[in-house]
XYZ file of C-alpha atoms in Angstrom:
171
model
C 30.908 198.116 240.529
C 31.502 201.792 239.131
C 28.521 203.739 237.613
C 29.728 203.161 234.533
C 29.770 199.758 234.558
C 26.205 199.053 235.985
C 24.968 201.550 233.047
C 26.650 199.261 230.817
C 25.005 196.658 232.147
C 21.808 197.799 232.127
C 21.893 198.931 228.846
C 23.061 195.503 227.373
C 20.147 194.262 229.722
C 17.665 196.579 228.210
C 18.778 196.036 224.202
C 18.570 192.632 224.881
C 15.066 192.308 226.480
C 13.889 194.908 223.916
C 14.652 192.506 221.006
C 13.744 189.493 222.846
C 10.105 191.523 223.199
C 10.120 192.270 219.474
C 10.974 188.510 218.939
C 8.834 187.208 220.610
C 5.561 189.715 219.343
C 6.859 188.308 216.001
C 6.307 185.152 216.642
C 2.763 185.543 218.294
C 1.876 188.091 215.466
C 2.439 184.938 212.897
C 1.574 182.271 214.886
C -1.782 184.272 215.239
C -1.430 184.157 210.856
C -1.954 180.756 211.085
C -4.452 180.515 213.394
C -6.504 182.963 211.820
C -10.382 182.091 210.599
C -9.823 182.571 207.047
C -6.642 180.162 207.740
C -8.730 177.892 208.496
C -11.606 178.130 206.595
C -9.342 177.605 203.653
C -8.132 174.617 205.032
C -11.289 173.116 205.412
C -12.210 174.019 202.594
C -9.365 172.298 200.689
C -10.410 168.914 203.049
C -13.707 168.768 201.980
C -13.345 169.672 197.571
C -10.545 166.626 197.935
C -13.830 164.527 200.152
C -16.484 165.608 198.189
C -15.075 164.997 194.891
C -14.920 161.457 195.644
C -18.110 161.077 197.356
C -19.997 163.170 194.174
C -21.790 160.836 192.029
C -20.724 161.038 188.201
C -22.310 163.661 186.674
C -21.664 162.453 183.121
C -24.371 159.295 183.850
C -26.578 162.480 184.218
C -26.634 163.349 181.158
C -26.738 160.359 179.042
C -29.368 158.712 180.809
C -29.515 155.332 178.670
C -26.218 153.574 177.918
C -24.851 154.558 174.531
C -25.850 151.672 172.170
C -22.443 150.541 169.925
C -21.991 149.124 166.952
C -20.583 145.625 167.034
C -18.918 143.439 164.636
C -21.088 140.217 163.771
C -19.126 137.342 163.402
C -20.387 135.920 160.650
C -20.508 139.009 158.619
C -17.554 139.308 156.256
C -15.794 142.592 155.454
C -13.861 142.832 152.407
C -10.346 143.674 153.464
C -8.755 144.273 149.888
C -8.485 143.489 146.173
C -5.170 142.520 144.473
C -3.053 140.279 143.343
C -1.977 136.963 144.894
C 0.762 134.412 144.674
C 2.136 131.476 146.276
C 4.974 130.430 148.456
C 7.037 128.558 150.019
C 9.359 129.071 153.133
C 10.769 127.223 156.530
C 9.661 128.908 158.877
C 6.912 131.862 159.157
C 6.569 135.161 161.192
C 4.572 133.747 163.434
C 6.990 131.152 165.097
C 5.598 128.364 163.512
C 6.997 125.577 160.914
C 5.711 126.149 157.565
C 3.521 123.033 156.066
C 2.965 122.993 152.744
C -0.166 121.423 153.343
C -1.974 123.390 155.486
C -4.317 125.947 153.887
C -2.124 129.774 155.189
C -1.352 132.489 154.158
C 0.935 135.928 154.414
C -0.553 139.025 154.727
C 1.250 142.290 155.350
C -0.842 143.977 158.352
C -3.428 141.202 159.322
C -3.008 140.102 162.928
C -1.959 136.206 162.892
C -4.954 134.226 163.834
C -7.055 136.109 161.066
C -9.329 133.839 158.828
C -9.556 135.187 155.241
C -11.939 134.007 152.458
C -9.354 134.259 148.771
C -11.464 134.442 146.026
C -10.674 133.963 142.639
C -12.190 136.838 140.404
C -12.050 135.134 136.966
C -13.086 131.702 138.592
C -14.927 132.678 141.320
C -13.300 129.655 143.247
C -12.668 130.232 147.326
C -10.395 129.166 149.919
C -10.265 130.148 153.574
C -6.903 130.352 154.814
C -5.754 131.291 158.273
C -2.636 133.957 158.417
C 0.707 133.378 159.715
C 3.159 134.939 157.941
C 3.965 138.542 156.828
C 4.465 139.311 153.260
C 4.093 139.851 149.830
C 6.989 141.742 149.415
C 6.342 142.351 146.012
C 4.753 145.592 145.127
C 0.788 145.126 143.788
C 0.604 141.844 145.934
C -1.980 141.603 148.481
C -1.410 138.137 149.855
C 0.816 134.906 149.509
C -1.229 131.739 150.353
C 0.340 128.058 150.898
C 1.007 125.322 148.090
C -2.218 123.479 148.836
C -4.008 126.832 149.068
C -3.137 127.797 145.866
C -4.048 124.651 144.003
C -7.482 125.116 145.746
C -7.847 128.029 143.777
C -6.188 126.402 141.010
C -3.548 128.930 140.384
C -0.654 126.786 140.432
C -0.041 126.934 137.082
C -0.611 130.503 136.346
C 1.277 131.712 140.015
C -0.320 134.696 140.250
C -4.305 135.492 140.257
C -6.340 138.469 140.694
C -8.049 137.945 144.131
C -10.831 139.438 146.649
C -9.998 139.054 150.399
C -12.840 138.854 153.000
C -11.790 138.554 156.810
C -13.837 135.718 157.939
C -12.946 135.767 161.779
């Protein structure tokens, strides 16, 4: 080989080991990143907040020592629901799903949940009926409920169709 040629050569050879060298201190330079105490001190530190945050007791059962006594709804105690007007119906089928009966003592209230007991009073008579809901309705502006045929002669308003009312929820 000619002098030029091995110069060549060892050039190439020595800009090529060069920047392997300068690769490779790279990579020890971050692999020594990661290794690195606070590296690792942050990582155990993120271990053991995720740990201990599940192994803490609550602290909110600290500060309310005793259980927080709640109000609950008796039963038997009746809330007045509303005071209007009330009428009386007759349909095929109700909201509910089931087939009307004339018979039964029901009733159609606009909001109630289906299942709800009510106690319809009679203001001027003071006569009562409990009827259970099933139906939605009055759709008549001022109306508070619609009861059922046999409800309404209960209250004996049959004649009159319409009577001024007080609703209690019952159940």
């Amino acid at each position: 080989m000619s002098r030029i040629a091995r110069a060549e050569t060892s050039r190439i050879s020595f800009a090529t080991s060069c920047r392997l060298l300068l690769a490779i201190a790279g990579a020890a330079s971050l692999a020594a990143c990661a290794q690195s105490p606070v590296g690792r001190q942050k990582a155990d530190l993120a271990g053991t907040s995720r740990q201990a945050a599940v192994e803490r007791p609550h602290r909110v059962a600290a500060l309310h020592p005793r259980p927080i006594k709640r109000a609950r709804a008796n039963r038997d105690v009746k809330q007045t629901a509303s005071h209007g007007v009330a009428s009386f119906y007759s349909d095929t089928q109700t909201a509910s799903g089931e087939k009307f009966d004339r018979n039964e003592l029901t009733a159609a209230h606009p909001t109630l949940p289906f299942g709800t007991k009510l106690r319809v009073t009679d203001t001027s008579s003071g006569r009562f009926v409990t009827v259970r809901v099933n139906d939605r309705g009055p759709y008549i502006r001022g109306r508070v409920v619609d009861v059922s045929p046999s409800a309404a002669e209960a209250l004996g308003m049959v004649d009159k169709g319409i009577t001024n009312v007080r609703l209690d929820v019952v159940q």
